[in-house]
Amino acid sequence: MLLQNMLKLPFTKHNLAVFGCAKDKDWQQALRIIGDKFDHWYLARIPNDRSSEINEIRDFLLKNGYKPSQIECFDDISMAVNKAYSQLEKEDRLVCFGSFLVVESAYKIIKS
């Protein structure tokens, strides 16, 4: 559904993703479906013991065609969101997803 809604939106120059997810979620399938729609990834650990390992997510993206220069890893969601937000240019889109904790953190940062 995220992909369908994203593709309905007007033109964007670059799509940037902030992503973090629990290890018990099927994040691999989600990234297979939506993965090639992003130009840059900002991966973040979610703040609990259920967090997926960001190195594992990074390795998955690398195996699926992304270059190391397109992926950044962070131990903290707010650091990932702040970095991604600071990189936005006119006509870019920032999509934060994977866990409600990622969305909540992004919302608070962007709103302030």
PDB file of N, CA and C in Angstrom:
ATOM      1  N   MET A   1       0.818  -1.188   0.000  1.00  0.00           N
ATOM      2  CA  MET A   1       0.000   0.000   0.000  1.00  0.00           C
ATOM      3  C   MET A   1       0.871   1.264   0.000  1.00  0.00           C
ATOM      4  N   LEU A   2       1.971   1.237   0.758  1.00  0.00           N
ATOM      5  CA  LEU A   2       2.881   2.380   0.777  1.00  0.00           C
ATOM      6  C   LEU A   2       3.383   2.680  -0.627  1.00  0.00           C
ATOM      7  N   LEU A   3       3.798   1.648  -1.330  1.00  0.00           N
ATOM      8  CA  LEU A   3       4.311   1.832  -2.683  1.00  0.00           C
ATOM      9  C   LEU A   3       3.239   2.399  -3.608  1.00  0.00           C
ATOM     10  N   GLN A   4       2.033   1.862  -3.541  1.00  0.00           N
ATOM     11  CA  GLN A   4       0.947   2.356  -4.391  1.00  0.00           C
ATOM     12  C   GLN A   4       0.668   3.828  -4.126  1.00  0.00           C
ATOM     13  N   ASN A   5       0.616   4.206  -2.866  1.00  0.00           N
ATOM     14  CA  ASN A   5       0.368   5.609  -2.521  1.00  0.00           C
ATOM     15  C   ASN A   5       1.526   6.499  -2.943  1.00  0.00           C
ATOM     16  N   MET A   6       2.741   6.017  -2.772  1.00  0.00           N
ATOM     17  CA  MET A   6       3.909   6.800  -3.142  1.00  0.00           C
ATOM     18  C   MET A   6       3.931   7.073  -4.644  1.00  0.00           C
ATOM     19  N   LEU A   7       3.594   6.069  -5.425  1.00  0.00           N
ATOM     20  CA  LEU A   7       3.626   6.220  -6.880  1.00  0.00           C
ATOM     21  C   LEU A   7       2.514   7.115  -7.404  1.00  0.00           C
ATOM     22  N   LYS A   8       1.461   7.304  -6.627  1.00  0.00           N
ATOM     23  CA  LYS A   8       0.366   8.198  -7.022  1.00  0.00           C
ATOM     24  C   LYS A   8       0.716   9.667  -6.806  1.00  0.00           C
ATOM     25  N   LEU A   9       1.705   9.929  -5.973  1.00  0.00           N
ATOM     26  CA  LEU A   9       2.067  11.311  -5.662  1.00  0.00           C
ATOM     27  C   LEU A   9       2.744  11.964  -6.856  1.00  0.00           C
ATOM     28  N   PRO A  10       2.727  13.291  -6.882  1.00  0.00           N
ATOM     29  CA  PRO A  10       3.360  14.001  -7.996  1.00  0.00           C
ATOM     30  C   PRO A  10       4.854  13.695  -8.108  1.00  0.00           C
ATOM     31  N   PHE A  11       5.408  14.136  -9.202  1.00  0.00           N
ATOM     32  CA  PHE A  11       6.826  13.946  -9.506  1.00  0.00           C
ATOM     33  C   PHE A  11       7.715  14.268  -8.317  1.00  0.00           C
ATOM     34  N   THR A  12       8.754  13.489  -8.191  1.00  0.00           N
ATOM     35  CA  THR A  12       9.791  13.767  -7.210  1.00  0.00           C
ATOM     36  C   THR A  12      11.148  13.531  -7.857  1.00  0.00           C
ATOM     37  N   LYS A  13      12.111  14.333  -7.473  1.00  0.00           N
ATOM     38  CA  LYS A  13      13.448  14.201  -8.032  1.00  0.00           C
ATOM     39  C   LYS A  13      14.157  12.986  -7.434  1.00  0.00           C
ATOM     40  N   HIS A  14      14.182  12.919  -6.103  1.00  0.00           N
ATOM     41  CA  HIS A  14      14.808  11.795  -5.396  1.00  0.00           C
ATOM     42  C   HIS A  14      13.887  11.313  -4.283  1.00  0.00           C
ATOM     43  N   ASN A  15      13.889  10.012  -4.064  1.00  0.00           N
ATOM     44  CA  ASN A  15      13.184   9.417  -2.937  1.00  0.00           C
ATOM     45  C   ASN A  15      14.218   8.961  -1.917  1.00  0.00           C
ATOM     46  N   LEU A  16      14.100   9.470  -0.704  1.00  0.00           N
ATOM     47  CA  LEU A  16      14.995   9.097   0.386  1.00  0.00           C
ATOM     48  C   LEU A  16      14.198   8.298   1.408  1.00  0.00           C
ATOM     49  N   ALA A  17      14.800   7.234   1.940  1.00  0.00           N
ATOM     50  CA  ALA A  17      14.106   6.365   2.891  1.00  0.00           C
ATOM     51  C   ALA A  17      14.816   6.350   4.230  1.00  0.00           C
ATOM     52  N   VAL A  18      14.038   6.532   5.296  1.00  0.00           N
ATOM     53  CA  VAL A  18      14.505   6.228   6.647  1.00  0.00           C
ATOM     54  C   VAL A  18      13.780   4.946   7.026  1.00  0.00           C
ATOM     55  N   PHE A  19      14.558   3.926   7.368  1.00  0.00           N
ATOM     56  CA  PHE A  19      13.966   2.618   7.615  1.00  0.00           C
ATOM     57  C   PHE A  19      14.582   1.960   8.836  1.00  0.00           C
ATOM     58  N   GLY A  20      13.721   1.418   9.663  1.00  0.00           N
ATOM     59  CA  GLY A  20      14.116   0.596  10.800  1.00  0.00           C
ATOM     60  C   GLY A  20      12.964  -0.338  11.096  1.00  0.00           C
ATOM     61  N   CYS A  21      13.271  -1.546  11.541  1.00  0.00           N
ATOM     62  CA  CYS A  21      12.207  -2.536  11.674  1.00  0.00           C
ATOM     63  C   CYS A  21      12.561  -3.560  12.743  1.00  0.00           C
ATOM     64  N   ALA A  22      11.539  -4.170  13.308  1.00  0.00           N
ATOM     65  CA  ALA A  22      11.742  -5.259  14.261  1.00  0.00           C
ATOM     66  C   ALA A  22      12.190  -6.511  13.510  1.00  0.00           C
ATOM     67  N   LYS A  23      13.031  -7.300  14.160  1.00  0.00           N
ATOM     68  CA  LYS A  23      13.563  -8.492  13.499  1.00  0.00           C
ATOM     69  C   LYS A  23      12.504  -9.566  13.254  1.00  0.00           C
ATOM     70  N   ASP A  24      11.377  -9.495  13.961  1.00  0.00           N
ATOM     71  CA  ASP A  24      10.328 -10.493  13.746  1.00  0.00           C
ATOM     72  C   ASP A  24       9.358 -10.102  12.623  1.00  0.00           C
ATOM     73  N   LYS A  25       9.619  -9.011  11.955  1.00  0.00           N
ATOM     74  CA  LYS A  25       8.817  -8.584  10.797  1.00  0.00           C
ATOM     75  C   LYS A  25       9.491  -9.066   9.514  1.00  0.00           C
ATOM     76  N   ASP A  26       8.721  -9.236   8.462  1.00  0.00           N
ATOM     77  CA  ASP A  26       9.264  -9.698   7.185  1.00  0.00           C
ATOM     78  C   ASP A  26       9.777  -8.510   6.372  1.00  0.00           C
ATOM     79  N   TRP A  27      10.813  -7.872   6.886  1.00  0.00           N
ATOM     80  CA  TRP A  27      11.340  -6.676   6.233  1.00  0.00           C
ATOM     81  C   TRP A  27      11.968  -7.004   4.879  1.00  0.00           C
ATOM     82  N   GLN A  28      12.493  -8.224   4.725  1.00  0.00           N
ATOM     83  CA  GLN A  28      13.093  -8.588   3.438  1.00  0.00           C
ATOM     84  C   GLN A  28      12.052  -8.521   2.316  1.00  0.00           C
ATOM     85  N   GLN A  29      10.879  -9.048   2.566  1.00  0.00           N
ATOM     86  CA  GLN A  29       9.825  -9.015   1.544  1.00  0.00           C
ATOM     87  C   GLN A  29       9.384  -7.581   1.267  1.00  0.00           C
ATOM     88  N   ALA A  30       9.256  -6.793   2.307  1.00  0.00           N
ATOM     89  CA  ALA A  30       8.874  -5.386   2.121  1.00  0.00           C
ATOM     90  C   ALA A  30       9.898  -4.664   1.251  1.00  0.00           C
ATOM     91  N   LEU A  31      11.179  -4.911   1.500  1.00  0.00           N
ATOM     92  CA  LEU A  31      12.216  -4.236   0.720  1.00  0.00           C
ATOM     93  C   LEU A  31      12.313  -4.789  -0.697  1.00  0.00           C
ATOM     94  N   ARG A  32      11.978  -6.044  -0.881  1.00  0.00           N
ATOM     95  CA  ARG A  32      11.934  -6.583  -2.254  1.00  0.00           C
ATOM     96  C   ARG A  32      10.870  -5.862  -3.079  1.00  0.00           C
ATOM     97  N   ILE A  33       9.750  -5.559  -2.458  1.00  0.00           N
ATOM     98  CA  ILE A  33       8.635  -4.919  -3.155  1.00  0.00           C
ATOM     99  C   ILE A  33       8.925  -3.450  -3.444  1.00  0.00           C
ATOM    100  N   ILE A  34       9.461  -2.744  -2.471  1.00  0.00           N
ATOM    101  CA  ILE A  34       9.589  -1.287  -2.575  1.00  0.00           C
ATOM    102  C   ILE A  34      11.024  -0.817  -2.794  1.00  0.00           C
ATOM    103  N   GLY A  35      11.969  -1.704  -2.608  1.00  0.00           N
ATOM    104  CA  GLY A  35      13.382  -1.342  -2.553  1.00  0.00           C
ATOM    105  C   GLY A  35      13.945  -0.516  -3.681  1.00  0.00           C
ATOM    106  N   ASP A  36      13.589  -0.814  -4.913  1.00  0.00           N
ATOM    107  CA  ASP A  36      14.225  -0.109  -6.028  1.00  0.00           C
ATOM    108  C   ASP A  36      13.649   1.276  -6.285  1.00  0.00           C
ATOM    109  N   LYS A  37      12.733   1.710  -5.451  1.00  0.00           N
ATOM    110  CA  LYS A  37      12.108   3.026  -5.632  1.00  0.00           C
ATOM    111  C   LYS A  37      12.847   4.140  -4.890  1.00  0.00           C
ATOM    112  N   PHE A  38      13.907   3.798  -4.166  1.00  0.00           N
ATOM    113  CA  PHE A  38      14.612   4.802  -3.368  1.00  0.00           C
ATOM    114  C   PHE A  38      16.015   5.057  -3.899  1.00  0.00           C
ATOM    115  N   ASP A  39      16.425   6.308  -3.777  1.00  0.00           N
ATOM    116  CA  ASP A  39      17.755   6.711  -4.222  1.00  0.00           C
ATOM    117  C   ASP A  39      18.784   6.636  -3.102  1.00  0.00           C
ATOM    118  N   HIS A  40      18.319   6.765  -1.870  1.00  0.00           N
ATOM    119  CA  HIS A  40      19.242   6.735  -0.729  1.00  0.00           C
ATOM    120  C   HIS A  40      18.505   6.180   0.486  1.00  0.00           C
ATOM    121  N   TRP A  41      19.221   5.391   1.266  1.00  0.00           N
ATOM    122  CA  TRP A  41      18.670   4.763   2.471  1.00  0.00           C
ATOM    123  C   TRP A  41      19.393   5.263   3.711  1.00  0.00           C
ATOM    124  N   TYR A  42      18.622   5.572   4.743  1.00  0.00           N
ATOM    125  CA  TYR A  42      19.126   5.932   6.069  1.00  0.00           C
ATOM    126  C   TYR A  42      18.556   4.877   7.020  1.00  0.00           C
ATOM    127  N   LEU A  43      19.374   3.917   7.388  1.00  0.00           N
ATOM    128  CA  LEU A  43      18.922   2.797   8.208  1.00  0.00           C
ATOM    129  C   LEU A  43      19.157   3.098   9.675  1.00  0.00           C
ATOM    130  N   ALA A  44      18.176   2.750  10.498  1.00  0.00           N
ATOM    131  CA  ALA A  44      18.276   3.062  11.928  1.00  0.00           C
ATOM    132  C   ALA A  44      17.833   1.878  12.774  1.00  0.00           C
ATOM    133  N   ARG A  45      18.523   1.707  13.876  1.00  0.00           N
ATOM    134  CA  ARG A  45      18.105   0.735  14.888  1.00  0.00           C
ATOM    135  C   ARG A  45      16.908   1.289  15.624  1.00  0.00           C
ATOM    136  N   ILE A  46      15.901   0.451  15.856  1.00  0.00           N
ATOM    137  CA  ILE A  46      14.795   0.897  16.697  1.00  0.00           C
ATOM    138  C   ILE A  46      15.190   0.637  18.154  1.00  0.00           C
ATOM    139  N   PRO A  47      14.716   1.463  19.076  1.00  0.00           N
ATOM    140  CA  PRO A  47      15.224   1.424  20.454  1.00  0.00           C
ATOM    141  C   PRO A  47      14.602   0.329  21.330  1.00  0.00           C
ATOM    142  N   ASN A  48      14.784  -0.912  20.923  1.00  0.00           N
ATOM    143  CA  ASN A  48      14.399  -2.026  21.788  1.00  0.00           C
ATOM    144  C   ASN A  48      15.114  -3.297  21.332  1.00  0.00           C
ATOM    145  N   ASP A  49      14.959  -4.348  22.107  1.00  0.00           N
ATOM    146  CA  ASP A  49      15.661  -5.605  21.828  1.00  0.00           C
ATOM    147  C   ASP A  49      15.166  -6.310  20.572  1.00  0.00           C
ATOM    148  N   ARG A  50      14.028  -5.902  20.054  1.00  0.00           N
ATOM    149  CA  ARG A  50      13.460  -6.531  18.861  1.00  0.00           C
ATOM    150  C   ARG A  50      14.015  -5.946  17.563  1.00  0.00           C
ATOM    151  N   SER A  51      14.886  -4.976  17.645  1.00  0.00           N
ATOM    152  CA  SER A  51      15.385  -4.305  16.448  1.00  0.00           C
ATOM    153  C   SER A  51      16.147  -5.258  15.529  1.00  0.00           C
ATOM    154  N   SER A  52      15.884  -5.130  14.246  1.00  0.00           N
ATOM    155  CA  SER A  52      16.701  -5.824  13.255  1.00  0.00           C
ATOM    156  C   SER A  52      18.098  -5.227  13.289  1.00  0.00           C
ATOM    157  N   GLU A  53      19.062  -6.022  12.905  1.00  0.00           N
ATOM    158  CA  GLU A  53      20.430  -5.520  12.806  1.00  0.00           C
ATOM    159  C   GLU A  53      20.550  -4.686  11.532  1.00  0.00           C
ATOM    160  N   ILE A  54      20.982  -3.442  11.689  1.00  0.00           N
ATOM    161  CA  ILE A  54      21.051  -2.579  10.503  1.00  0.00           C
ATOM    162  C   ILE A  54      22.101  -3.066   9.511  1.00  0.00           C
ATOM    163  N   ASN A  55      23.137  -3.742   9.996  1.00  0.00           N
ATOM    164  CA  ASN A  55      24.132  -4.290   9.066  1.00  0.00           C
ATOM    165  C   ASN A  55      23.521  -5.384   8.187  1.00  0.00           C
ATOM    166  N   GLU A  56      22.590  -6.132   8.739  1.00  0.00           N
ATOM    167  CA  GLU A  56      21.901  -7.164   7.967  1.00  0.00           C
ATOM    168  C   GLU A  56      21.016  -6.525   6.889  1.00  0.00           C
ATOM    169  N   ILE A  57      20.346  -5.444   7.242  1.00  0.00           N
ATOM    170  CA  ILE A  57      19.515  -4.730   6.262  1.00  0.00           C
ATOM    171  C   ILE A  57      20.405  -4.112   5.185  1.00  0.00           C
ATOM    172  N   ARG A  58      21.506  -3.507   5.609  1.00  0.00           N
ATOM    173  CA  ARG A  58      22.455  -2.925   4.648  1.00  0.00           C
ATOM    174  C   ARG A  58      22.959  -3.993   3.678  1.00  0.00           C
ATOM    175  N   ASP A  59      23.362  -5.147   4.208  1.00  0.00           N
ATOM    176  CA  ASP A  59      23.861  -6.220   3.347  1.00  0.00           C
ATOM    177  C   ASP A  59      22.793  -6.688   2.359  1.00  0.00           C
ATOM    178  N   PHE A  60      21.556  -6.746   2.805  1.00  0.00           N
ATOM    179  CA  PHE A  60      20.448  -7.125   1.926  1.00  0.00           C
ATOM    180  C   PHE A  60      20.315  -6.118   0.781  1.00  0.00           C
ATOM    181  N   LEU A  61      20.361  -4.829   1.109  1.00  0.00           N
ATOM    182  CA  LEU A  61      20.254  -3.798   0.070  1.00  0.00           C
ATOM    183  C   LEU A  61      21.430  -3.872  -0.903  1.00  0.00           C
ATOM    184  N   LEU A  62      22.625  -4.119  -0.385  1.00  0.00           N
ATOM    185  CA  LEU A  62      23.800  -4.238  -1.250  1.00  0.00           C
ATOM    186  C   LEU A  62      23.656  -5.422  -2.207  1.00  0.00           C
ATOM    187  N   LYS A  63      23.150  -6.529  -1.708  1.00  0.00           N
ATOM    188  CA  LYS A  63      22.951  -7.715  -2.553  1.00  0.00           C
ATOM    189  C   LYS A  63      21.855  -7.493  -3.590  1.00  0.00           C
ATOM    190  N   ASN A  64      21.025  -6.495  -3.362  1.00  0.00           N
ATOM    191  CA  ASN A  64      19.913  -6.222  -4.275  1.00  0.00           C
ATOM    192  C   ASN A  64      20.134  -4.971  -5.116  1.00  0.00           C
ATOM    193  N   GLY A  65      21.392  -4.632  -5.348  1.00  0.00           N
ATOM    194  CA  GLY A  65      21.707  -3.621  -6.343  1.00  0.00           C
ATOM    195  C   GLY A  65      22.091  -2.237  -5.865  1.00  0.00           C
ATOM    196  N   TYR A  66      21.994  -1.984  -4.580  1.00  0.00           N
ATOM    197  CA  TYR A  66      22.388  -0.663  -4.091  1.00  0.00           C
ATOM    198  C   TYR A  66      23.895  -0.594  -3.895  1.00  0.00           C
ATOM    199  N   LYS A  67      24.434   0.605  -4.020  1.00  0.00           N
ATOM    200  CA  LYS A  67      25.859   0.850  -3.802  1.00  0.00           C
ATOM    201  C   LYS A  67      26.075   1.300  -2.362  1.00  0.00           C
ATOM    202  N   PRO A  68      27.259   1.040  -1.803  1.00  0.00           N
ATOM    203  CA  PRO A  68      27.533   1.492  -0.429  1.00  0.00           C
ATOM    204  C   PRO A  68      27.294   2.988  -0.232  1.00  0.00           C
ATOM    205  N   SER A  69      27.538   3.784  -1.253  1.00  0.00           N
ATOM    206  CA  SER A  69      27.351   5.237  -1.139  1.00  0.00           C
ATOM    207  C   SER A  69      25.877   5.631  -1.021  1.00  0.00           C
ATOM    208  N   GLN A  70      24.972   4.704  -1.285  1.00  0.00           N
ATOM    209  CA  GLN A  70      23.539   4.987  -1.204  1.00  0.00           C
ATOM    210  C   GLN A  70      22.929   4.577   0.136  1.00  0.00           C
ATOM    211  N   ILE A  71      23.753   4.076   1.046  1.00  0.00           N
ATOM    212  CA  ILE A  71      23.244   3.545   2.308  1.00  0.00           C
ATOM    213  C   ILE A  71      24.042   4.121   3.468  1.00  0.00           C
ATOM    214  N   GLU A  72      23.326   4.659   4.452  1.00  0.00           N
ATOM    215  CA  GLU A  72      23.957   5.117   5.687  1.00  0.00           C
ATOM    216  C   GLU A  72      23.274   4.431   6.860  1.00  0.00           C
ATOM    217  N   CYS A  73      24.061   4.080   7.876  1.00  0.00           N
ATOM    218  CA  CYS A  73      23.544   3.359   9.037  1.00  0.00           C
ATOM    219  C   CYS A  73      23.709   4.196  10.298  1.00  0.00           C
ATOM    220  N   PHE A  74      22.685   4.138  11.154  1.00  0.00           N
ATOM    221  CA  PHE A  74      22.667   4.924  12.385  1.00  0.00           C
ATOM    222  C   PHE A  74      22.188   4.056  13.545  1.00  0.00           C
ATOM    223  N   ASP A  75      22.740   4.309  14.723  1.00  0.00           N
ATOM    224  CA  ASP A  75      22.319   3.591  15.926  1.00  0.00           C
ATOM    225  C   ASP A  75      21.055   4.174  16.517  1.00  0.00           C
ATOM    226  N   ASP A  76      20.626   5.315  16.001  1.00  0.00           N
ATOM    227  CA  ASP A  76      19.516   6.053  16.594  1.00  0.00           C
ATOM    228  C   ASP A  76      18.608   6.586  15.485  1.00  0.00           C
ATOM    229  N   ILE A  77      17.315   6.441  15.663  1.00  0.00           N
ATOM    230  CA  ILE A  77      16.354   6.899  14.654  1.00  0.00           C
ATOM    231  C   ILE A  77      16.458   8.399  14.425  1.00  0.00           C
ATOM    232  N   SER A  78      16.563   9.164  15.500  1.00  0.00           N
ATOM    233  CA  SER A  78      16.593  10.623  15.337  1.00  0.00           C
ATOM    234  C   SER A  78      17.808  11.070  14.530  1.00  0.00           C
ATOM    235  N   MET A  79      18.934  10.390  14.692  1.00  0.00           N
ATOM    236  CA  MET A  79      20.118  10.733  13.895  1.00  0.00           C
ATOM    237  C   MET A  79      19.864  10.464  12.412  1.00  0.00           C
ATOM    238  N   ALA A  80      19.229   9.349  12.117  1.00  0.00           N
ATOM    239  CA  ALA A  80      18.929   9.010  10.725  1.00  0.00           C
ATOM    240  C   ALA A  80      17.958  10.011  10.113  1.00  0.00           C
ATOM    241  N   VAL A  81      16.916  10.353  10.861  1.00  0.00           N
ATOM    242  CA  VAL A  81      15.918  11.305  10.357  1.00  0.00           C
ATOM    243  C   VAL A  81      16.550  12.675  10.147  1.00  0.00           C
ATOM    244  N   ASN A  82      17.316  13.140  11.113  1.00  0.00           N
ATOM    245  CA  ASN A  82      17.966  14.453  10.982  1.00  0.00           C
ATOM    246  C   ASN A  82      18.899  14.496   9.783  1.00  0.00           C
ATOM    247  N   LYS A  83      19.674  13.447   9.574  1.00  0.00           N
ATOM    248  CA  LYS A  83      20.597  13.418   8.437  1.00  0.00           C
ATOM    249  C   LYS A  83      19.820  13.412   7.122  1.00  0.00           C
ATOM    250  N   ALA A  84      18.805  12.570   7.040  1.00  0.00           N
ATOM    251  CA  ALA A  84      18.002  12.504   5.814  1.00  0.00           C
ATOM    252  C   ALA A  84      17.320  13.839   5.539  1.00  0.00           C
ATOM    253  N   TYR A  85      16.734  14.412   6.573  1.00  0.00           N
ATOM    254  CA  TYR A  85      16.024  15.684   6.422  1.00  0.00           C
ATOM    255  C   TYR A  85      16.977  16.785   5.960  1.00  0.00           C
ATOM    256  N   SER A  86      18.197  16.761   6.471  1.00  0.00           N
ATOM    257  CA  SER A  86      19.178  17.786   6.088  1.00  0.00           C
ATOM    258  C   SER A  86      19.647  17.620   4.642  1.00  0.00           C
ATOM    259  N   GLN A  87      19.469  16.440   4.075  1.00  0.00           N
ATOM    260  CA  GLN A  87      19.901  16.170   2.703  1.00  0.00           C
ATOM    261  C   GLN A  87      18.824  16.467   1.656  1.00  0.00           C
ATOM    262  N   LEU A  88      17.610  16.741   2.115  1.00  0.00           N
ATOM    263  CA  LEU A  88      16.516  16.991   1.173  1.00  0.00           C
ATOM    264  C   LEU A  88      16.772  18.238   0.337  1.00  0.00           C
ATOM    265  N   GLU A  89      16.482  18.117  -0.924  1.00  0.00           N
ATOM    266  CA  GLU A  89      16.534  19.251  -1.835  1.00  0.00           C
ATOM    267  C   GLU A  89      15.129  19.467  -2.390  1.00  0.00           C
ATOM    268  N   LYS A  90      14.962  20.572  -3.097  1.00  0.00           N
ATOM    269  CA  LYS A  90      13.661  20.858  -3.700  1.00  0.00           C
ATOM    270  C   LYS A  90      13.242  19.676  -4.577  1.00  0.00           C
ATOM    271  N   GLU A  91      11.991  19.292  -4.469  1.00  0.00           N
ATOM    272  CA  GLU A  91      11.377  18.203  -5.223  1.00  0.00           C
ATOM    273  C   GLU A  91      11.836  16.812  -4.791  1.00  0.00           C
ATOM    274  N   ASP A  92      12.487  16.693  -3.629  1.00  0.00           N
ATOM    275  CA  ASP A  92      12.817  15.387  -3.065  1.00  0.00           C
ATOM    276  C   ASP A  92      11.695  14.941  -2.143  1.00  0.00           C
ATOM    277  N   ARG A  93      11.626  13.649  -1.908  1.00  0.00           N
ATOM    278  CA  ARG A  93      10.619  13.077  -1.010  1.00  0.00           C
ATOM    279  C   ARG A  93      11.328  12.238   0.043  1.00  0.00           C
ATOM    280  N   LEU A  94      10.919  12.414   1.292  1.00  0.00           N
ATOM    281  CA  LEU A  94      11.436  11.612   2.400  1.00  0.00           C
ATOM    282  C   LEU A  94      10.325  10.688   2.879  1.00  0.00           C
ATOM    283  N   VAL A  95      10.598   9.390   2.885  1.00  0.00           N
ATOM    284  CA  VAL A  95       9.635   8.387   3.337  1.00  0.00           C
ATOM    285  C   VAL A  95      10.240   7.664   4.534  1.00  0.00           C
ATOM    286  N   CYS A  96       9.539   7.699   5.655  1.00  0.00           N
ATOM    287  CA  CYS A  96       9.994   7.052   6.888  1.00  0.00           C
ATOM    288  C   CYS A  96       9.057   5.889   7.170  1.00  0.00           C
ATOM    289  N   PHE A  97       9.609   4.681   7.279  1.00  0.00           N
ATOM    290  CA  PHE A  97       8.741   3.514   7.426  1.00  0.00           C
ATOM    291  C   PHE A  97       9.487   2.331   8.038  1.00  0.00           C
ATOM    292  N   GLY A  98       8.740   1.265   8.257  1.00  0.00           N
ATOM    293  CA  GLY A  98       9.284   0.034   8.812  1.00  0.00           C
ATOM    294  C   GLY A  98       8.726  -0.260  10.181  1.00  0.00           C
ATOM    295  N   SER A  99       8.774   0.741  11.048  1.00  0.00           N
ATOM    296  CA  SER A  99       8.267   0.627  12.414  1.00  0.00           C
ATOM    297  C   SER A  99       7.550   1.918  12.776  1.00  0.00           C
ATOM    298  N   PHE A 100       6.520   1.787  13.596  1.00  0.00           N
ATOM    299  CA  PHE A 100       5.836   3.001  14.056  1.00  0.00           C
ATOM    300  C   PHE A 100       6.793   3.891  14.841  1.00  0.00           C
ATOM    301  N   LEU A 101       7.836   3.321  15.435  1.00  0.00           N
ATOM    302  CA  LEU A 101       8.819   4.124  16.165  1.00  0.00           C
ATOM    303  C   LEU A 101       9.598   5.036  15.217  1.00  0.00           C
ATOM    304  N   VAL A 102       9.865   4.570  14.018  1.00  0.00           N
ATOM    305  CA  VAL A 102      10.533   5.398  13.005  1.00  0.00           C
ATOM    306  C   VAL A 102       9.613   6.542  12.597  1.00  0.00           C
ATOM    307  N   VAL A 103       8.375   6.223  12.332  1.00  0.00           N
ATOM    308  CA  VAL A 103       7.403   7.238  11.909  1.00  0.00           C
ATOM    309  C   VAL A 103       7.187   8.268  13.014  1.00  0.00           C
ATOM    310  N   GLU A 104       7.032   7.807  14.246  1.00  0.00           N
ATOM    311  CA  GLU A 104       6.819   8.719  15.376  1.00  0.00           C
ATOM    312  C   GLU A 104       7.999   9.669  15.560  1.00  0.00           C
ATOM    313  N   SER A 105       9.203   9.141  15.516  1.00  0.00           N
ATOM    314  CA  SER A 105      10.393   9.975  15.674  1.00  0.00           C
ATOM    315  C   SER A 105      10.497  10.994  14.544  1.00  0.00           C
ATOM    316  N   ALA A 106      10.266  10.552  13.324  1.00  0.00           N
ATOM    317  CA  ALA A 106      10.329  11.463  12.176  1.00  0.00           C
ATOM    318  C   ALA A 106       9.293  12.564  12.297  1.00  0.00           C
ATOM    319  N   TYR A 107       8.100  12.203  12.689  1.00  0.00           N
ATOM    320  CA  TYR A 107       7.026  13.185  12.841  1.00  0.00           C
ATOM    321  C   TYR A 107       7.414  14.262  13.855  1.00  0.00           C
ATOM    322  N   LYS A 108       7.946  13.846  14.993  1.00  0.00           N
ATOM    323  CA  LYS A 108       8.336  14.808  16.031  1.00  0.00           C
ATOM    324  C   LYS A 108       9.448  15.734  15.551  1.00  0.00           C
ATOM    325  N   ILE A 109      10.420  15.189  14.849  1.00  0.00           N
ATOM    326  CA  ILE A 109      11.549  15.997  14.371  1.00  0.00           C
ATOM    327  C   ILE A 109      11.091  16.979  13.301  1.00  0.00           C
ATOM    328  N   ILE A 110      10.338  16.518  12.348  1.00  0.00           N
ATOM    329  CA  ILE A 110       9.903  17.373  11.243  1.00  0.00           C
ATOM    330  C   ILE A 110       8.917  18.431  11.721  1.00  0.00           C
ATOM    331  N   LYS A 111       8.088  18.071  12.680  1.00  0.00           N
ATOM    332  CA  LYS A 111       7.103  19.013  13.215  1.00  0.00           C
ATOM    333  C   LYS A 111       7.762  20.144  14.009  1.00  0.00           C
ATOM    334  N   SER A 112       8.880  19.858  14.656  1.00  0.00           N
ATOM    335  CA  SER A 112       9.525  20.877  15.512  1.00  0.00           C
ATOM    336  C   SER A 112      10.368  21.862  14.728  1.00  0.00           C
TER     337      SER A 112
END
